[in-house]
PDB file of N, CA and C in Angstrom:
ATOM      1  N   UNK A   1      84.191 125.782  66.152  1.00 82.00           N
ATOM      2  CA  UNK A   1      82.984 125.816  66.968  1.00 82.00           C
ATOM      3  C   UNK A   1      83.246 125.005  68.232  1.00 82.00           C
ATOM      4  N   UNK A   2      82.976 125.586  69.360  1.00 86.00           N
ATOM      5  CA  UNK A   2      83.139 124.889  70.632  1.00 86.00           C
ATOM      6  C   UNK A   2      81.824 124.193  70.987  1.00 86.00           C
ATOM      7  N   UNK A   3      81.938 122.983  71.486  1.00 85.00           N
ATOM      8  CA  UNK A   3      80.751 122.240  71.927  1.00 85.00           C
ATOM      9  C   UNK A   3      80.977 121.751  73.348  1.00 85.00           C
ATOM     10  N   UNK A   4      79.917 121.435  74.009  1.00 87.00           N
ATOM     11  CA  UNK A   4      80.003 120.934  75.383  1.00 87.00           C
ATOM     12  C   UNK A   4      80.748 119.607  75.403  1.00 87.00           C
ATOM     13  N   UNK A   5      81.372 119.341  76.527  1.00 89.00           N
ATOM     14  CA  UNK A   5      82.091 118.094  76.686  1.00 89.00           C
ATOM     15  C   UNK A   5      81.148 116.919  76.424  1.00 89.00           C
ATOM     16  N   UNK A   6      81.618 115.983  75.601  1.00 88.00           N
ATOM     17  CA  UNK A   6      80.826 114.805  75.273  1.00 88.00           C
ATOM     18  C   UNK A   6      79.868 115.016  74.110  1.00 88.00           C
ATOM     19  N   UNK A   7      79.807 116.218  73.560  1.00 88.00           N
ATOM     20  CA  UNK A   7      78.857 116.510  72.481  1.00 88.00           C
ATOM     21  C   UNK A   7      79.514 116.563  71.106  1.00 88.00           C
ATOM     22  N   UNK A   8      80.820 116.357  71.045  1.00 93.00           N
ATOM     23  CA  UNK A   8      81.538 116.504  69.776  1.00 93.00           C
ATOM     24  C   UNK A   8      81.064 115.510  68.712  1.00 93.00           C
ATOM     25  N   UNK A   9      80.882 114.259  69.085  1.00 92.00           N
ATOM     26  CA  UNK A   9      80.464 113.253  68.103  1.00 92.00           C
ATOM     27  C   UNK A   9      79.090 113.572  67.534  1.00 92.00           C
ATOM     28  N   UNK A  10      78.179 113.957  68.379  1.00 93.00           N
ATOM     29  CA  UNK A  10      76.829 114.294  67.909  1.00 93.00           C
ATOM     30  C   UNK A  10      76.863 115.514  66.999  1.00 93.00           C
ATOM     31  N   UNK A  11      77.656 116.515  67.362  1.00 94.00           N
ATOM     32  CA  UNK A  11      77.762 117.714  66.520  1.00 94.00           C
ATOM     33  C   UNK A  11      78.419 117.379  65.191  1.00 94.00           C
ATOM     34  N   UNK A  12      79.425 116.504  65.213  1.00 94.00           N
ATOM     35  CA  UNK A  12      80.079 116.083  63.968  1.00 94.00           C
ATOM     36  C   UNK A  12      79.082 115.394  63.044  1.00 94.00           C
ATOM     37  N   UNK A  13      78.208 114.572  63.591  1.00 95.00           N
ATOM     38  CA  UNK A  13      77.178 113.918  62.777  1.00 95.00           C
ATOM     39  C   UNK A  13      76.191 114.934  62.217  1.00 95.00           C
ATOM     40  N   UNK A  14      75.855 115.952  62.995  1.00 95.00           N
ATOM     41  CA  UNK A  14      74.969 117.020  62.504  1.00 95.00           C
ATOM     42  C   UNK A  14      75.599 117.738  61.316  1.00 95.00           C
ATOM     43  N   UNK A  15      76.867 118.062  61.451  1.00 94.00           N
ATOM     44  CA  UNK A  15      77.567 118.757  60.364  1.00 94.00           C
ATOM     45  C   UNK A  15      77.657 117.861  59.135  1.00 94.00           C
ATOM     46  N   UNK A  16      77.963 116.585  59.339  1.00 94.00           N
ATOM     47  CA  UNK A  16      78.039 115.640  58.222  1.00 94.00           C
ATOM     48  C   UNK A  16      76.704 115.544  57.494  1.00 94.00           C
ATOM     49  N   UNK A  17      75.604 115.557  58.230  1.00 94.00           N
ATOM     50  CA  UNK A  17      74.280 115.509  57.599  1.00 94.00           C
ATOM     51  C   UNK A  17      74.017 116.769  56.784  1.00 94.00           C
ATOM     52  N   UNK A  18      74.450 117.918  57.287  1.00 93.00           N
ATOM     53  CA  UNK A  18      74.295 119.173  56.538  1.00 93.00           C
ATOM     54  C   UNK A  18      75.080 119.118  55.228  1.00 93.00           C
ATOM     55  N   UNK A  19      76.295 118.622  55.277  1.00 93.00           N
ATOM     56  CA  UNK A  19      77.124 118.515  54.084  1.00 93.00           C
ATOM     57  C   UNK A  19      76.511 117.517  53.111  1.00 93.00           C
ATOM     58  N   UNK A  20      76.075 116.373  53.613  1.00 90.00           N
ATOM     59  CA  UNK A  20      75.523 115.318  52.765  1.00 90.00           C
ATOM     60  C   UNK A  20      74.235 115.741  52.055  1.00 90.00           C
ATOM     61  N   UNK A  21      73.541 116.732  52.578  1.00 90.00           N
ATOM     62  CA  UNK A  21      72.295 117.199  51.960  1.00 90.00           C
ATOM     63  C   UNK A  21      72.549 118.062  50.726  1.00 90.00           C
ATOM     64  N   UNK A  22      73.798 118.405  50.467  1.00 92.00           N
ATOM     65  CA  UNK A  22      74.138 119.241  49.320  1.00 92.00           C
ATOM     66  C   UNK A  22      74.383 118.397  48.080  1.00 92.00           C
ATOM     67  N   UNK A  23      74.547 119.063  46.948  1.00 94.00           N
ATOM     68  CA  UNK A  23      74.771 118.374  45.673  1.00 94.00           C
ATOM     69  C   UNK A  23      76.042 117.527  45.743  1.00 94.00           C
ATOM     70  N   UNK A  24      75.937 116.234  45.450  1.00 93.00           N
ATOM     71  CA  UNK A  24      77.088 115.348  45.568  1.00 93.00           C
ATOM     72  C   UNK A  24      78.287 115.771  44.722  1.00 93.00           C
ATOM     73  N   UNK A  25      78.055 116.218  43.502  1.00 94.00           N
ATOM     74  CA  UNK A  25      79.160 116.632  42.634  1.00 94.00           C
ATOM     75  C   UNK A  25      79.880 117.828  43.248  1.00 94.00           C
ATOM     76  N   UNK A  26      79.121 118.777  43.767  1.00 94.00           N
ATOM     77  CA  UNK A  26      79.713 119.967  44.374  1.00 94.00           C
ATOM     78  C   UNK A  26      80.457 119.629  45.664  1.00 94.00           C
ATOM     79  N   UNK A  27      79.924 118.719  46.448  1.00 94.00           N
ATOM     80  CA  UNK A  27      80.600 118.311  47.687  1.00 94.00           C
ATOM     81  C   UNK A  27      81.929 117.633  47.358  1.00 94.00           C
ATOM     82  N   UNK A  28      81.924 116.750  46.363  1.00 93.00           N
ATOM     83  CA  UNK A  28      83.178 116.092  45.956  1.00 93.00           C
ATOM     84  C   UNK A  28      84.196 117.126  45.481  1.00 93.00           C
ATOM     85  N   UNK A  29      83.733 118.089  44.681  1.00 95.00           N
ATOM     86  CA  UNK A  29      84.642 119.120  44.171  1.00 95.00           C
ATOM     87  C   UNK A  29      85.204 119.965  45.310  1.00 95.00           C
ATOM     88  N   UNK A  30      84.370 120.314  46.262  1.00 94.00           N
ATOM     89  CA  UNK A  30      84.824 121.116  47.402  1.00 94.00           C
ATOM     90  C   UNK A  30      85.852 120.347  48.224  1.00 94.00           C
ATOM     91  N   UNK A  31      85.584 119.065  48.464  1.00 93.00           N
ATOM     92  CA  UNK A  31      86.534 118.251  49.224  1.00 93.00           C
ATOM     93  C   UNK A  31      87.865 118.129  48.490  1.00 93.00           C
ATOM     94  N   UNK A  32      87.801 117.977  47.177  1.00 94.00           N
ATOM     95  CA  UNK A  32      89.031 117.894  46.388  1.00 94.00           C
ATOM     96  C   UNK A  32      89.814 119.207  46.465  1.00 94.00           C
ATOM     97  N   UNK A  33      89.107 120.333  46.325  1.00 95.00           N
ATOM     98  CA  UNK A  33      89.769 121.636  46.384  1.00 95.00           C
ATOM     99  C   UNK A  33      90.444 121.838  47.744  1.00 95.00           C
ATOM    100  N   UNK A  34      89.767 121.448  48.793  1.00 94.00           N
ATOM    101  CA  UNK A  34      90.346 121.574  50.135  1.00 94.00           C
ATOM    102  C   UNK A  34      91.562 120.669  50.284  1.00 94.00           C
ATOM    103  N   UNK A  35      91.413 119.412  49.875  1.00 94.00           N
ATOM    104  CA  UNK A  35      92.503 118.446  50.007  1.00 94.00           C
ATOM    105  C   UNK A  35      93.722 118.870  49.185  1.00 94.00           C
ATOM    106  N   UNK A  36      93.508 119.218  47.920  1.00 93.00           N
ATOM    107  CA  UNK A  36      94.630 119.578  47.047  1.00 93.00           C
ATOM    108  C   UNK A  36      95.206 120.942  47.376  1.00 93.00           C
ATOM    109  N   UNK A  37      94.352 121.876  47.781  1.00 92.00           N
ATOM    110  CA  UNK A  37      94.808 123.240  47.969  1.00 92.00           C
ATOM    111  C   UNK A  37      95.367 123.566  49.333  1.00 92.00           C
ATOM    112  N   UNK A  38      95.199 122.679  50.282  1.00 91.00           N
ATOM    113  CA  UNK A  38      95.582 122.970  51.671  1.00 91.00           C
ATOM    114  C   UNK A  38      97.051 123.346  51.842  1.00 91.00           C
ATOM    115  N   UNK A  39      97.919 122.736  51.093  1.00 91.00           N
ATOM    116  CA  UNK A  39      99.355 122.968  51.267  1.00 91.00           C
ATOM    117  C   UNK A  39      99.943 123.854  50.176  1.00 91.00           C
ATOM    118  N   UNK A  40      99.094 124.471  49.351  1.00 95.00           N
ATOM    119  CA  UNK A  40      99.581 125.292  48.243  1.00 95.00           C
ATOM    120  C   UNK A  40      99.606 126.768  48.622  1.00 95.00           C
ATOM    121  N   UNK A  41     100.263 127.546  47.798  1.00 95.00           N
ATOM    122  CA  UNK A  41     100.211 128.993  47.959  1.00 95.00           C
ATOM    123  C   UNK A  41      98.782 129.452  47.673  1.00 95.00           C
ATOM    124  N   UNK A  42      98.456 130.672  48.063  1.00 95.00           N
ATOM    125  CA  UNK A  42      97.116 131.194  47.811  1.00 95.00           C
ATOM    126  C   UNK A  42      96.799 131.160  46.326  1.00 95.00           C
ATOM    127  N   UNK A  43      97.716 131.607  45.506  1.00 94.00           N
ATOM    128  CA  UNK A  43      97.487 131.645  44.061  1.00 94.00           C
ATOM    129  C   UNK A  43      97.241 130.248  43.496  1.00 94.00           C
ATOM    130  N   UNK A  44      98.066 129.302  43.870  1.00 95.00           N
ATOM    131  CA  UNK A  44      97.908 127.930  43.386  1.00 95.00           C
ATOM    132  C   UNK A  44      96.628 127.305  43.930  1.00 95.00           C
ATOM    133  N   UNK A  45      96.305 127.583  45.186  1.00 94.00           N
ATOM    134  CA  UNK A  45      95.068 127.061  45.770  1.00 94.00           C
ATOM    135  C   UNK A  45      93.836 127.603  45.073  1.00 94.00           C
ATOM    136  N   UNK A  46      93.866 128.874  44.714  1.00 95.00           N
ATOM    137  CA  UNK A  46      92.737 129.457  43.985  1.00 95.00           C
ATOM    138  C   UNK A  46      92.597 128.851  42.595  1.00 95.00           C
ATOM    139  N   UNK A  47      93.715 128.494  41.975  1.00 94.00           N
ATOM    140  CA  UNK A  47      93.653 127.822  40.671  1.00 94.00           C
ATOM    141  C   UNK A  47      93.002 126.443  40.808  1.00 94.00           C
ATOM    142  N   UNK A  48      93.346 125.716  41.854  1.00 95.00           N
ATOM    143  CA  UNK A  48      92.705 124.417  42.112  1.00 95.00           C
ATOM    144  C   UNK A  48      91.206 124.620  42.305  1.00 95.00           C
ATOM    145  N   UNK A  49      90.829 125.645  43.066  1.00 94.00           N
ATOM    146  CA  UNK A  49      89.411 125.927  43.288  1.00 94.00           C
ATOM    147  C   UNK A  49      88.706 126.227  41.969  1.00 94.00           C
ATOM    148  N   UNK A  50      89.346 127.016  41.105  1.00 95.00           N
ATOM    149  CA  UNK A  50      88.748 127.328  39.792  1.00 95.00           C
ATOM    150  C   UNK A  50      88.549 126.065  38.969  1.00 95.00           C
ATOM    151  N   UNK A  51      89.542 125.189  38.977  1.00 94.00           N
ATOM    152  CA  UNK A  51      89.438 123.929  38.231  1.00 94.00           C
ATOM    153  C   UNK A  51      88.262 123.099  38.732  1.00 94.00           C
ATOM    154  N   UNK A  52      88.132 123.004  40.038  1.00 94.00           N
ATOM    155  CA  UNK A  52      87.045 122.205  40.619  1.00 94.00           C
ATOM    156  C   UNK A  52      85.692 122.832  40.312  1.00 94.00           C
ATOM    157  N   UNK A  53      85.598 124.142  40.438  1.00 94.00           N
ATOM    158  CA  UNK A  53      84.326 124.819  40.162  1.00 94.00           C
ATOM    159  C   UNK A  53      83.934 124.691  38.694  1.00 94.00           C
ATOM    160  N   UNK A  54      84.919 124.708  37.805  1.00 94.00           N
ATOM    161  CA  UNK A  54      84.629 124.574  36.376  1.00 94.00           C
ATOM    162  C   UNK A  54      83.928 123.249  36.076  1.00 94.00           C
ATOM    163  N   UNK A  55      84.232 122.217  36.850  1.00 92.00           N
ATOM    164  CA  UNK A  55      83.579 120.918  36.652  1.00 92.00           C
ATOM    165  C   UNK A  55      82.141 120.919  37.173  1.00 92.00           C
ATOM    166  N   UNK A  56      81.817 121.826  38.077  1.00 93.00           N
ATOM    167  CA  UNK A  56      80.475 121.889  38.683  1.00 93.00           C
ATOM    168  C   UNK A  56      79.538 122.785  37.874  1.00 93.00           C
ATOM    169  N   UNK A  57      80.086 123.758  37.190  1.00 93.00           N
ATOM    170  CA  UNK A  57      79.305 124.811  36.521  1.00 93.00           C
ATOM    171  C   UNK A  57      78.200 124.264  35.621  1.00 93.00           C
ATOM    172  N   UNK A  58      78.479 123.225  34.867  1.00 93.00           N
ATOM    173  CA  UNK A  58      77.499 122.728  33.888  1.00 93.00           C
ATOM    174  C   UNK A  58      76.697 121.521  34.361  1.00 93.00           C
ATOM    175  N   UNK A  59      76.655 121.285  35.670  1.00 95.00           N
ATOM    176  CA  UNK A  59      75.933 120.101  36.145  1.00 95.00           C
ATOM    177  C   UNK A  59      74.441 120.376  36.306  1.00 95.00           C
ATOM    178  N   UNK A  60      73.666 119.325  36.187  1.00 94.00           N
ATOM    179  CA  UNK A  60      72.224 119.414  36.424  1.00 94.00           C
ATOM    180  C   UNK A  60      71.944 119.850  37.863  1.00 94.00           C
ATOM    181  N   UNK A  61      72.747 119.353  38.792  1.00 95.00           N
ATOM    182  CA  UNK A  61      72.538 119.698  40.205  1.00 95.00           C
ATOM    183  C   UNK A  61      72.704 121.194  40.455  1.00 95.00           C
ATOM    184  N   UNK A  62      73.666 121.824  39.800  1.00 93.00           N
ATOM    185  CA  UNK A  62      73.851 123.264  39.979  1.00 93.00           C
ATOM    186  C   UNK A  62      72.608 124.009  39.494  1.00 93.00           C
ATOM    187  N   UNK A  63      72.100 123.614  38.334  1.00 93.00           N
ATOM    188  CA  UNK A  63      70.889 124.253  37.809  1.00 93.00           C
ATOM    189  C   UNK A  63      69.693 123.984  38.720  1.00 93.00           C
ATOM    190  N   UNK A  64      69.619 122.784  39.264  1.00 94.00           N
ATOM    191  CA  UNK A  64      68.542 122.446  40.198  1.00 94.00           C
ATOM    192  C   UNK A  64      68.638 123.295  41.458  1.00 94.00           C
ATOM    193  N   UNK A  65      69.840 123.494  41.964  1.00 94.00           N
ATOM    194  CA  UNK A  65      70.021 124.329  43.149  1.00 94.00           C
ATOM    195  C   UNK A  65      69.583 125.758  42.912  1.00 94.00           C
ATOM    196  N   UNK A  66      69.941 126.298  41.755  1.00 94.00           N
ATOM    197  CA  UNK A  66      69.522 127.668  41.413  1.00 94.00           C
ATOM    198  C   UNK A  66      68.013 127.772  41.273  1.00 94.00           C
ATOM    199  N   UNK A  67      67.415 126.774  40.599  1.00 96.00           N
ATOM    200  CA  UNK A  67      65.961 126.780  40.418  1.00 96.00           C
ATOM    201  C   UNK A  67      65.246 126.648  41.755  1.00 96.00           C
ATOM    202  N   UNK A  68      65.724 125.771  42.607  1.00 95.00           N
ATOM    203  CA  UNK A  68      65.092 125.577  43.916  1.00 95.00           C
ATOM    204  C   UNK A  68      65.174 126.850  44.749  1.00 95.00           C
ATOM    205  N   UNK A  69      66.309 127.528  44.699  1.00 96.00           N
ATOM    206  CA  UNK A  69      66.456 128.780  45.433  1.00 96.00           C
ATOM    207  C   UNK A  69      65.460 129.816  44.909  1.00 96.00           C
ATOM    208  N   UNK A  70      65.393 129.931  43.599  1.00 96.00           N
ATOM    209  CA  UNK A  70      64.489 130.901  42.971  1.00 96.00           C
ATOM    210  C   UNK A  70      63.024 130.592  43.317  1.00 96.00           C
ATOM    211  N   UNK A  71      62.684 129.303  43.355  1.00 97.00           N
ATOM    212  CA  UNK A  71      61.312 128.870  43.615  1.00 97.00           C
ATOM    213  C   UNK A  71      61.031 128.656  45.097  1.00 97.00           C
ATOM    214  N   UNK A  72      62.020 128.930  45.944  1.00 97.00           N
ATOM    215  CA  UNK A  72      61.886 128.808  47.403  1.00 97.00           C
ATOM    216  C   UNK A  72      61.427 127.404  47.827  1.00 97.00           C
ATOM    217  N   UNK A  73      62.148 126.401  47.304  1.00 95.00           N
ATOM    218  CA  UNK A  73      61.851 125.010  47.649  1.00 95.00           C
ATOM    219  C   UNK A  73      63.162 124.280  47.913  1.00 95.00           C
ATOM    220  N   UNK A  74      63.048 123.107  48.478  1.00 93.00           N
ATOM    221  CA  UNK A  74      64.219 122.286  48.752  1.00 93.00           C
ATOM    222  C   UNK A  74      64.686 121.639  47.443  1.00 93.00           C
ATOM    223  N   UNK A  75      65.984 121.694  47.131  1.00 94.00           N
ATOM    224  CA  UNK A  75      66.470 121.081  45.893  1.00 94.00           C
ATOM    225  C   UNK A  75      66.428 119.562  45.941  1.00 94.00           C
ATOM    226  N   UNK A  76      66.273 118.980  44.793  1.00 93.00           N
ATOM    227  CA  UNK A  76      66.287 117.517  44.627  1.00 93.00           C
ATOM    228  C   UNK A  76      67.507 117.155  43.794  1.00 93.00           C
ATOM    229  N   UNK A  77      68.636 116.954  44.446  1.00 94.00           N
ATOM    230  CA  UNK A  77      69.878 116.685  43.739  1.00 94.00           C
ATOM    231  C   UNK A  77      69.927 115.238  43.273  1.00 94.00           C
ATOM    232  N   UNK A  78      70.540 115.027  42.091  1.00 91.00           N
ATOM    233  CA  UNK A  78      70.632 113.679  41.495  1.00 91.00           C
ATOM    234  C   UNK A  78      72.065 113.229  41.295  1.00 91.00           C
ATOM    235  N   UNK A  79      73.021 114.070  41.645  1.00 89.00           N
ATOM    236  CA  UNK A  79      74.415 113.685  41.464  1.00 89.00           C
ATOM    237  C   UNK A  79      74.880 113.758  40.026  1.00 89.00           C
ATOM    238  N   UNK A  80      74.217 114.625  39.245  1.00 92.00           N
ATOM    239  CA  UNK A  80      74.602 114.792  37.838  1.00 92.00           C
ATOM    240  C   UNK A  80      74.817 116.257  37.549  1.00 92.00           C
TER     241      UNK A  80
END
C-alpha cells in the first residue's frame, strides 16, 4: 500500500490497531506461521499454517468470532 510522504508511521499504527483488535490467540498463530513459513517451500509453509490453525480451532475466541459474525455484533475476545 502506498501512502503519502510522511504518513507511513500513522498508517502503520492504523494497521497495528486493526491487527490488535483481532483474537490474540489467532494473531499469535498467524505471526508464527508467517515467521516460520517465510523461508520454506510452499508445501512446508502450508504444513506450518495447518499446525498453527489446529491450535486455534478449539479456542473460545474462535467460537466467539463465529457467534459475533452470525449475530452481527463486535466480538469480545478473551485470549482463550
